[in-house]
């Protein structure tokens, strides 16, 4: 009896089995395939991500990665090996990068009990004499104020550019806008003050919050004016100098900076690929910069971005997902003090740029996901949003905002019409640690990192596997 029932039961199941085979044999529509694969990618990124482990090794084991340093060389070698260990095609593309070292950094107020001023040299700064310089401090907040002082009041002085970030913009989540307005004199302050005879320049650290931590960045020497030393002082010390000067007191500083600019050294962009199945010559690029400043360990800026794009490639490889187009990951070298990696990539791949269908950059930290900035707009963006909304809502509500700037390293690509995308996160605290000693692993939330990784991976996959391509828009910067 039992054998007869088993046989009847098997016969009853046979049509169902045939039906399942027939269903599985029906090819998925492109949209269904994209939806299913996107769900797999997101689930893997949220539940089985190794992005935090990647970031931890990069920051805790290798540490700071300034151009020309041993740290950057180690990072290039280690990330290349990781891709190879994952079975992903990878190569190094040679880039010559600047080699600047920091040296001694000291400031004290000789007129006020030799109080220490906490400061750090700006990247690329020239040095003072080994025993330092002595100069009275004058304060300005704008180029107009500097010009109004004139050579008679600037000659031989140390000029303080005391421009703060707009706290209201930061609180509104528009910290990058506040940063762009406040950072002006970090780059060009030395060139503005030198023709008036200034001995050196100081800039107020460009940060939204401070625990008396200096925030570095690059000084740009352009034209034929004399190069003078440049440093960033902490917010607290800028405020101290302001209070003393406002009372009409003479403020005299002894400043010592001994940085050195050495000959350029060889570095590399790390380029990894998962080749497309149908349109391998068409490329969706995802990238972040591998270098960092030397004060912290570059966890937020931009180890987190590196971890996101590396994990995207690992997930695709592990899941066996190969989209129609090629996804190319680029870990750019020398973003912080030269942009040699981004410019070098655009030059080396000039012939390929018409085949780059999108360039995604992640260099905005790893706080709560807000969406993406993009160079496309109008109907094309509306159609893309409709396609992505049911996918990205599984991670977090995400919006797309049309903008000109979606990333520094991919800027040369968007200038040639490649549609650009930049990860957008909650920026309210990004500049608390940007370019500062406090940019360390403990500032990164692993859950936020996993969600941002999922968003980057999903966007890259959809753009690489969708039927059509986005319109090209030349962005002038």
Short mmCIF file of C-alpha atoms in Angstrom, two decimals:
data_model
loop_
_atom_site.label_atom_id
_atom_site.label_comp_id
_atom_site.label_asym_id
_atom_site.label_seq_id
_atom_site.Cartn_x
_atom_site.Cartn_y
_atom_site.Cartn_z
CA UNK A 1 0.00 0.00 0.00
CA UNK A 2 2.77 2.41 0.91
CA UNK A 3 4.61 1.73 -2.38
CA UNK A 4 1.37 2.30 -4.36
CA UNK A 5 0.70 5.62 -2.58
CA UNK A 6 4.27 6.75 -3.18
CA UNK A 7 3.92 5.94 -6.87
CA UNK A 8 0.62 7.79 -7.17
CA UNK A 9 2.06 10.73 -5.27
CA UNK A 10 5.04 10.82 -7.64
CA UNK A 11 2.71 10.72 -10.64
CA UNK A 12 0.70 13.59 -9.19
CA UNK A 13 3.86 15.65 -8.73
CA UNK A 14 5.12 15.02 -12.28
CA UNK A 15 3.04 17.72 -14.06
CA UNK A 16 4.05 20.26 -11.42
CA UNK A 17 7.72 19.40 -11.98
CA UNK A 18 7.29 19.76 -15.74
CA UNK A 19 5.61 23.12 -15.21
CA UNK A 20 8.49 24.35 -13.02
CA UNK A 21 11.00 23.32 -15.69
CA UNK A 22 9.01 25.18 -18.34
CA UNK A 23 8.85 28.31 -16.15
CA UNK A 24 12.58 28.25 -15.54
CA UNK A 25 13.19 27.82 -19.27
CA UNK A 26 11.32 31.03 -20.11
CA UNK A 27 13.93 33.80 -20.45
CA UNK A 28 13.58 36.69 -18.06
CA UNK A 29 12.83 40.10 -19.46
CA UNK A 30 15.69 42.58 -19.19
CA UNK A 31 13.88 44.49 -16.45
CA UNK A 32 13.10 41.34 -14.49
CA UNK A 33 16.72 40.24 -14.74
CA UNK A 34 17.97 43.62 -13.58
CA UNK A 35 15.50 43.67 -10.70
CA UNK A 36 16.43 40.18 -9.50
CA UNK A 37 20.18 40.71 -9.80
CA UNK A 38 19.93 44.08 -8.07
CA UNK A 39 18.11 42.48 -5.15
CA UNK A 40 20.84 39.84 -4.90
CA UNK A 41 23.57 42.49 -4.98
CA UNK A 42 21.92 44.62 -2.31
CA UNK A 43 21.21 41.66 -0.04
CA UNK A 44 24.83 40.54 -0.31
CA UNK A 45 26.15 44.03 0.36
CA UNK A 46 23.98 44.43 3.44
CA UNK A 47 24.44 40.96 4.89
CA UNK A 48 27.82 39.69 3.73
CA UNK A 49 29.86 42.82 3.08
CA UNK A 50 33.61 42.89 3.61
CA UNK A 51 33.88 46.63 2.99
CA UNK A 52 34.57 47.43 6.65
CA UNK A 53 37.32 44.79 6.83
CA UNK A 54 38.89 46.27 3.69
CA UNK A 55 38.73 49.75 5.17
CA UNK A 56 40.15 48.57 8.49
CA UNK A 57 43.24 47.07 6.87
CA UNK A 58 43.79 50.11 4.67
CA UNK A 59 43.64 52.52 7.61
CA UNK A 60 44.86 50.53 10.62
CA UNK A 61 47.53 48.38 8.96
CA UNK A 62 48.77 50.65 6.16
CA UNK A 63 47.80 54.04 7.59
CA UNK A 64 48.26 57.46 5.93
CA UNK A 65 48.79 57.37 2.16
CA UNK A 66 50.11 60.73 1.02
CA UNK A 67 51.51 60.87 -2.52
CA UNK A 68 55.14 59.83 -2.61
CA UNK A 69 54.94 58.01 0.71
CA UNK A 70 55.61 54.38 1.51
CA UNK A 71 51.99 54.16 2.68
CA UNK A 72 50.63 54.89 -0.79
CA UNK A 73 53.04 52.41 -2.38
CA UNK A 74 51.89 49.73 0.06
CA UNK A 75 48.23 50.58 -0.63
CA UNK A 76 48.69 50.19 -4.39
CA UNK A 77 50.35 46.80 -3.90
CA UNK A 78 47.83 45.55 -1.34
CA UNK A 79 44.66 46.55 -3.25
CA UNK A 80 46.09 45.04 -6.43
CA UNK A 81 46.74 41.76 -4.63
CA UNK A 82 43.23 41.75 -3.15
CA UNK A 83 41.66 41.99 -6.59
CA UNK A 84 43.86 39.14 -7.82
CA UNK A 85 42.96 37.04 -4.78
CA UNK A 86 39.29 37.58 -5.65
CA UNK A 87 39.90 36.41 -9.23
CA UNK A 88 39.31 39.84 -10.75
CA UNK A 89 41.41 41.13 -13.64
CA UNK A 90 43.56 44.02 -12.41
CA UNK A 91 46.48 46.11 -13.59
CA UNK A 92 48.51 49.11 -12.45
CA UNK A 93 48.67 52.16 -14.70
CA UNK A 94 51.78 54.24 -14.02
CA UNK A 95 51.41 57.82 -12.76
CA UNK A 96 54.19 60.16 -11.63
CA UNK A 97 53.08 61.97 -8.47
CA UNK A 98 54.37 64.80 -6.24
CA UNK A 99 56.48 63.96 -3.20
CA UNK A 100 56.09 66.55 -0.45
CA UNK A 101 57.01 65.95 3.19
CA UNK A 102 55.76 67.91 6.17
CA UNK A 103 58.70 68.56 8.52
CA UNK A 104 58.63 70.75 11.65
CA UNK A 105 55.51 72.83 12.35
CA UNK A 106 55.61 75.37 15.19
CA UNK A 107 53.91 78.63 15.96
CA UNK A 108 54.00 80.74 19.14
CA UNK A 109 52.95 84.24 20.11
CA UNK A 110 56.03 86.06 21.33
CA UNK A 111 53.89 89.02 22.39
CA UNK A 112 51.61 86.88 24.54
CA UNK A 113 53.69 84.73 26.86
CA UNK A 114 54.92 82.50 23.99
CA UNK A 115 51.51 80.83 23.73
CA UNK A 116 51.49 77.90 21.34
CA UNK A 117 49.46 78.27 18.16
CA UNK A 118 48.31 74.88 16.85
CA UNK A 119 48.87 74.72 13.11
CA UNK A 120 49.88 72.50 10.24
CA UNK A 121 51.57 73.26 6.94
CA UNK A 122 49.42 73.29 3.82
CA UNK A 123 50.36 70.65 1.31
CA UNK A 124 52.94 71.91 -1.13
CA UNK A 125 53.98 74.82 1.08
CA UNK A 126 57.52 76.12 0.88
CA UNK A 127 59.56 76.30 4.07
CA UNK A 128 60.57 79.10 6.36
CA UNK A 129 64.26 79.32 7.26
CA UNK A 130 65.22 76.50 9.62
CA UNK A 131 65.10 78.86 12.62
CA UNK A 132 61.74 80.27 11.52
CA UNK A 133 60.46 83.77 10.83
CA UNK A 134 59.09 86.49 13.07
CA UNK A 135 56.20 88.68 11.97
CA UNK A 136 53.22 90.67 13.15
CA UNK A 137 49.86 89.12 12.32
CA UNK A 138 47.23 90.99 10.29
CA UNK A 139 43.74 89.59 9.76
CA UNK A 140 41.51 89.70 6.67
CA UNK A 141 38.30 87.96 5.65
CA UNK A 142 38.22 88.78 1.95
CA UNK A 143 40.39 89.68 -1.00
CA UNK A 144 38.97 93.20 -0.84
CA UNK A 145 40.12 93.62 2.77
CA UNK A 146 43.60 92.45 1.81
CA UNK A 147 43.81 94.94 -1.04
CA UNK A 148 42.54 97.72 1.22
CA UNK A 149 45.41 97.10 3.64
CA UNK A 150 47.88 97.57 0.82
CA UNK A 151 51.58 96.90 0.79
CA UNK A 152 52.32 99.38 3.58
CA UNK A 153 50.34 97.32 6.11
CA UNK A 154 51.13 93.84 4.74
CA UNK A 155 54.83 94.00 3.95
CA UNK A 156 56.78 91.67 6.26
CA UNK A 157 53.58 90.55 8.05
CA UNK A 158 51.95 87.16 8.52
CA UNK A 159 48.49 87.37 6.96
CA UNK A 160 45.64 85.44 8.58
CA UNK A 161 42.70 84.63 6.29
CA UNK A 162 39.98 84.10 8.86
CA UNK A 163 36.97 82.83 6.91
CA UNK A 164 34.64 80.42 8.73
CA UNK A 165 32.31 77.82 7.27
CA UNK A 166 28.66 78.91 7.25
CA UNK A 167 27.11 77.00 10.17
CA UNK A 168 23.60 77.50 8.82
CA UNK A 169 24.44 75.79 5.55
CA UNK A 170 26.10 72.95 7.43
CA UNK A 171 23.06 72.44 9.65
CA UNK A 172 20.84 72.37 6.54
CA UNK A 173 22.89 69.51 5.13
CA UNK A 174 24.63 71.77 2.60
CA UNK A 175 28.09 71.36 4.06
CA UNK A 176 29.81 70.95 0.69
CA UNK A 177 28.39 74.31 -0.36
CA UNK A 178 29.66 75.88 2.85
CA UNK A 179 33.05 74.26 2.29
CA UNK A 180 33.38 75.59 -1.25
CA UNK A 181 32.79 79.14 0.00
CA UNK A 182 35.19 78.89 2.93
CA UNK A 183 38.08 77.08 1.23
CA UNK A 184 38.96 79.82 -1.26
CA UNK A 185 42.00 81.24 0.53
CA UNK A 186 43.53 77.90 1.41
CA UNK A 187 44.40 77.51 -2.23
CA UNK A 188 45.12 81.04 -3.40
CA UNK A 189 45.81 83.02 -0.23
CA UNK A 190 49.59 82.80 -0.57
CA UNK A 191 49.53 84.10 -4.14
CA UNK A 192 47.28 86.99 -3.11
CA UNK A 193 49.43 88.07 -0.16
CA UNK A 194 52.91 87.57 -1.63
CA UNK A 195 52.80 90.53 -4.07
CA UNK A 196 52.05 92.80 -1.10
CA UNK A 197 55.21 91.63 0.66
CA UNK A 198 53.66 89.17 3.15
CA UNK A 199 56.17 86.91 4.87
CA UNK A 200 53.71 84.01 5.25
CA UNK A 201 50.00 83.23 5.31
CA UNK A 202 47.77 81.42 7.77
CA UNK A 203 44.28 80.20 6.97
CA UNK A 204 41.54 79.25 9.41
CA UNK A 205 41.04 75.48 9.18
CA UNK A 206 38.09 74.71 6.92
CA UNK A 207 35.95 72.61 9.21
CA UNK A 208 32.44 72.49 10.59
CA UNK A 209 33.59 71.52 14.08
CA UNK A 210 36.87 71.50 15.98
CA UNK A 211 38.54 70.20 19.08
CA UNK A 212 41.58 72.35 18.33
CA UNK A 213 42.52 70.08 15.43
CA UNK A 214 44.21 71.61 12.38
CA UNK A 215 42.84 70.67 8.94
CA UNK A 216 45.30 70.63 6.06
CA UNK A 217 44.81 70.88 2.30
CA UNK A 218 46.79 72.12 -0.68
CA UNK A 219 48.16 75.57 -1.36
CA UNK A 220 48.34 76.48 -5.04
CA UNK A 221 51.24 78.55 -6.27
CA UNK A 222 50.46 79.99 -9.69
CA UNK A 223 52.00 82.70 -11.82
CA UNK A 224 55.37 84.27 -11.17
CA UNK A 225 54.89 85.68 -7.67
CA UNK A 226 57.25 84.71 -4.88
CA UNK A 227 56.26 81.56 -3.02
CA UNK A 228 55.70 82.14 0.70
CA UNK A 229 55.03 79.62 3.50
CA UNK A 230 51.41 78.68 4.18
CA UNK A 231 49.77 76.92 7.13
CA UNK A 232 46.33 76.21 8.57
CA UNK A 233 45.59 77.16 12.17
CA UNK A 234 42.84 75.59 14.25
CA UNK A 235 39.49 77.31 14.53
CA UNK A 236 40.19 78.01 18.19
CA UNK A 237 43.53 79.65 17.44
CA UNK A 238 42.06 81.72 14.62
CA UNK A 239 39.47 82.98 17.10
CA UNK A 240 42.19 83.74 19.66
CA UNK A 241 44.14 85.79 17.11
CA UNK A 242 40.94 87.59 16.13
CA UNK A 243 40.12 88.53 19.73
CA UNK A 244 43.60 89.88 20.40
CA UNK A 245 43.68 91.90 17.19
CA UNK A 246 40.17 93.24 17.75
CA UNK A 247 41.33 94.70 21.07
CA UNK A 248 44.00 96.59 19.15
CA UNK A 249 46.89 94.61 20.59
CA UNK A 250 50.05 93.90 18.67
CA UNK A 251 50.19 90.19 17.85
CA UNK A 252 53.64 88.94 16.87
CA UNK A 253 54.29 85.33 15.93
CA UNK A 254 57.34 83.13 15.55
CA UNK A 255 56.55 80.62 12.79
CA UNK A 256 58.64 77.61 11.78
CA UNK A 257 57.72 75.33 8.88
CA UNK A 258 60.27 72.99 7.31
CA UNK A 259 58.45 71.02 4.60
CA UNK A 260 60.35 69.75 1.56
CA UNK A 261 59.32 69.16 -2.05
CA UNK A 262 61.27 66.22 -3.44
CA UNK A 263 61.42 64.91 -7.03
CA UNK A 264 58.26 63.26 -8.35
CA UNK A 265 57.98 59.52 -7.73
CA UNK A 266 56.22 56.69 -9.50
CA UNK A 267 52.79 55.61 -8.31
CA UNK A 268 49.84 54.01 -10.09
CA UNK A 269 46.12 53.98 -10.63
CA UNK A 270 44.78 50.53 -9.70
CA UNK A 271 42.40 49.45 -12.48
CA UNK A 272 40.21 46.34 -12.12
CA UNK A 273 37.55 45.06 -14.52
CA UNK A 274 34.64 42.70 -14.88
CA UNK A 275 34.18 42.43 -18.64
CA UNK A 276 30.74 42.82 -20.14
CA UNK A 277 29.01 39.91 -21.87
CA UNK A 278 27.50 41.74 -24.88
CA UNK A 279 29.05 45.21 -25.02
CA UNK A 280 32.47 44.79 -23.40
CA UNK A 281 33.87 47.92 -25.05
CA UNK A 282 31.27 50.08 -23.29
CA UNK A 283 32.42 51.00 -19.78
CA UNK A 284 30.76 51.98 -16.52
CA UNK A 285 33.53 53.37 -14.34
CA UNK A 286 33.37 53.37 -10.55
CA UNK A 287 36.15 55.05 -8.61
CA UNK A 288 37.55 56.62 -5.48
CA UNK A 289 40.97 57.96 -4.57
CA UNK A 290 43.46 55.72 -2.82
CA UNK A 291 45.74 58.45 -1.46
CA UNK A 292 45.05 60.44 1.71
CA UNK A 293 46.53 63.27 3.70
CA UNK A 294 49.15 62.36 6.26
CA UNK A 295 47.62 63.73 9.48
CA UNK A 296 45.01 61.00 9.97
CA UNK A 297 44.60 57.59 8.34
CA UNK A 298 42.14 58.66 5.65
CA UNK A 299 39.18 56.54 6.75
CA UNK A 300 36.50 58.99 5.67
CA UNK A 301 38.58 60.67 2.97
CA UNK A 302 38.74 58.40 1.12
CA UNK A 303 39.38 54.91 2.43
CA UNK A 304 35.64 54.41 2.70
CA UNK A 305 35.21 55.19 -1.00
CA UNK A 306 37.97 52.73 -1.90
CA UNK A 307 36.29 50.05 0.22
CA UNK A 308 32.93 50.64 -1.49
CA UNK A 309 34.19 50.25 -5.04
CA UNK A 310 36.41 47.28 -4.18
CA UNK A 311 33.50 45.55 -2.46
CA UNK A 312 31.27 46.23 -5.46
CA UNK A 313 33.67 44.27 -7.65
CA UNK A 314 34.02 41.47 -5.10
CA UNK A 315 30.25 41.07 -4.79
CA UNK A 316 29.70 40.92 -8.54
CA UNK A 317 32.46 38.34 -8.89
CA UNK A 318 31.26 36.22 -5.96
CA UNK A 319 27.65 36.22 -7.20
CA UNK A 320 28.72 35.44 -10.76
CA UNK A 321 26.91 38.49 -12.14
CA UNK A 322 28.32 39.80 -15.41
CA UNK A 323 26.35 42.69 -16.90
CA UNK A 324 26.15 43.49 -20.61
CA UNK A 325 28.78 46.24 -20.31
CA UNK A 326 32.15 46.28 -18.60
CA UNK A 327 32.36 47.60 -15.05
CA UNK A 328 35.76 49.16 -14.43
CA UNK A 329 36.97 50.09 -10.97
CA UNK A 330 39.68 52.75 -10.72
CA UNK A 331 41.47 53.52 -7.46
CA UNK A 332 42.92 56.90 -8.35
CA UNK A 333 46.28 58.04 -7.03
CA UNK A 334 47.15 61.61 -5.97
CA UNK A 335 43.72 63.22 -5.72
CA UNK A 336 44.57 65.21 -2.62
CA UNK A 337 47.56 67.22 -3.77
CA UNK A 338 47.67 67.10 -7.53
CA UNK A 339 44.87 65.15 -9.26
CA UNK A 340 47.55 63.39 -11.28
CA UNK A 341 45.64 60.09 -11.18
CA UNK A 342 42.35 61.44 -12.54
CA UNK A 343 44.03 63.53 -15.21
CA UNK A 344 46.37 60.70 -16.12
CA UNK A 345 43.50 58.26 -16.54
CA UNK A 346 41.62 60.65 -18.84
CA UNK A 347 44.73 61.20 -20.95
CA UNK A 348 45.70 57.53 -21.14
CA UNK A 349 42.14 56.49 -22.05
CA UNK A 350 41.25 59.41 -24.32
CA UNK A 351 40.40 57.12 -27.22
CA UNK A 352 38.04 55.12 -24.97
CA UNK A 353 36.14 58.04 -23.46
CA UNK A 354 33.35 57.99 -26.08
CA UNK A 355 32.70 54.42 -24.91
CA UNK A 356 32.49 55.40 -21.22
CA UNK A 357 28.73 55.38 -20.62
CA UNK A 358 28.92 56.54 -16.98
CA UNK A 359 31.46 57.56 -14.34
CA UNK A 360 30.53 57.03 -10.69
CA UNK A 361 32.73 58.53 -7.98
CA UNK A 362 32.51 58.07 -4.23
CA UNK A 363 34.40 60.71 -2.24
CA UNK A 364 31.84 62.05 0.21
CA UNK A 365 32.44 59.94 3.28
CA UNK A 366 30.11 57.25 4.50
CA UNK A 367 27.39 58.77 6.65
CA UNK A 368 23.68 58.19 5.98
CA UNK A 369 22.84 57.61 2.31
CA UNK A 370 20.99 60.50 0.65
CA UNK A 371 21.32 59.54 -3.02
CA UNK A 372 23.46 60.71 -5.90
CA UNK A 373 24.53 63.90 -7.57
CA UNK A 374 24.52 63.60 -11.36
CA UNK A 375 25.29 65.62 -14.46
CA UNK A 376 22.20 64.38 -16.30
CA UNK A 377 18.74 65.85 -15.92
CA UNK A 378 15.34 66.17 -17.58
CA UNK A 379 13.56 63.19 -19.06
CA UNK A 380 16.66 61.01 -19.00
CA UNK A 381 17.05 61.45 -15.26
CA UNK A 382 13.33 60.98 -14.64
CA UNK A 383 13.41 57.66 -16.51
CA UNK A 384 16.49 56.51 -14.60
CA UNK A 385 14.94 57.48 -11.27
CA UNK A 386 11.81 55.49 -12.10
CA UNK A 387 13.97 52.48 -12.88
CA UNK A 388 16.09 52.81 -9.75
CA UNK A 389 13.49 53.84 -7.17
CA UNK A 390 12.13 50.33 -6.47
CA UNK A 391 15.71 49.07 -6.23
CA UNK A 392 17.32 51.74 -4.04
CA UNK A 393 14.32 52.04 -1.69
CA UNK A 394 15.37 48.67 -0.29
CA UNK A 395 18.41 50.46 1.14
CA UNK A 396 17.15 53.94 2.01
CA UNK A 397 15.17 56.77 0.40
CA UNK A 398 17.50 58.13 -2.27
CA UNK A 399 17.20 61.21 -4.45
CA UNK A 400 19.10 62.34 -7.55
CA UNK A 401 20.15 65.96 -7.87
CA UNK A 402 21.48 67.47 -11.09
CA UNK A 403 24.78 69.28 -10.59
CA UNK A 404 27.94 70.17 -12.50
CA UNK A 405 30.41 68.56 -10.12
CA UNK A 406 30.16 64.86 -9.35
CA UNK A 407 33.79 64.24 -8.39
CA UNK A 408 37.31 65.59 -8.77
CA UNK A 409 38.95 62.51 -10.30
CA UNK A 410 36.11 61.94 -12.78
CA UNK A 411 35.92 65.65 -13.63
CA UNK A 412 38.07 65.23 -16.77
CA UNK A 413 35.61 62.55 -17.94
CA UNK A 414 32.43 64.58 -17.35
CA UNK A 415 34.16 67.46 -19.15
CA UNK A 416 34.17 65.19 -22.21
CA UNK A 417 30.48 64.36 -21.88
CA UNK A 418 30.60 61.16 -19.83
CA UNK A 419 27.48 61.10 -17.59
CA UNK A 420 28.68 61.61 -14.04
CA UNK A 421 27.40 60.36 -10.69
CA UNK A 422 28.67 61.13 -7.21
CA UNK A 423 27.55 59.43 -4.00
CA UNK A 424 25.69 61.85 -1.72
CA UNK A 425 25.64 61.26 2.03
CA UNK A 426 24.59 63.21 5.10
CA UNK A 427 27.33 65.84 5.05
CA UNK A 428 26.63 67.60 8.35
CA UNK A 429 29.66 66.07 10.09
CA UNK A 430 31.86 65.21 7.13
CA UNK A 431 34.07 68.28 7.52
CA UNK A 432 34.49 67.74 11.26
CA UNK A 433 37.27 65.30 10.40
CA UNK A 434 38.13 66.16 6.80
CA UNK A 435 41.94 66.49 6.28
CA UNK A 436 42.47 66.29 10.04
CA UNK A 437 44.28 63.98 12.48
CA UNK A 438 40.86 62.73 13.60
CA UNK A 439 40.04 61.08 10.24
CA UNK A 440 40.37 57.54 11.58
CA UNK A 441 38.44 54.26 11.36
CA UNK A 442 36.36 54.83 14.50
CA UNK A 443 34.49 57.63 12.69
CA UNK A 444 32.97 55.15 10.22
CA UNK A 445 29.71 53.34 10.97
CA UNK A 446 29.86 49.81 9.46
CA UNK A 447 26.11 49.74 8.74
CA UNK A 448 26.26 53.04 6.84
CA UNK A 449 29.29 51.79 4.93
CA UNK A 450 27.40 48.63 3.92
CA UNK A 451 24.36 50.65 2.75
CA UNK A 452 26.47 53.03 0.71
CA UNK A 453 28.29 50.06 -0.82
CA UNK A 454 24.95 48.54 -1.76
CA UNK A 455 23.86 51.79 -3.44
CA UNK A 456 27.10 52.12 -5.44
CA UNK A 457 26.97 48.47 -6.50
CA UNK A 458 23.30 48.62 -7.52
CA UNK A 459 23.73 51.81 -9.54
CA UNK A 460 26.82 50.50 -11.32
CA UNK A 461 25.11 47.23 -12.18
CA UNK A 462 21.93 48.85 -13.49
CA UNK A 463 23.85 51.30 -15.70
CA UNK A 464 25.99 48.44 -17.02
CA UNK A 465 23.09 46.07 -17.74
CA UNK A 466 20.27 48.35 -18.93
CA UNK A 467 19.19 48.34 -22.56
CA UNK A 468 20.03 51.93 -23.49
CA UNK A 469 22.63 54.50 -22.49
CA UNK A 470 22.33 57.95 -20.98
CA UNK A 471 22.70 61.15 -23.02
CA UNK A 472 26.13 62.76 -23.01
CA UNK A 473 26.34 66.20 -21.44
CA UNK A 474 29.59 68.16 -21.61
CA UNK A 475 30.15 69.78 -18.20
CA UNK A 476 32.33 72.88 -18.09
CA UNK A 477 33.97 73.33 -14.70
#
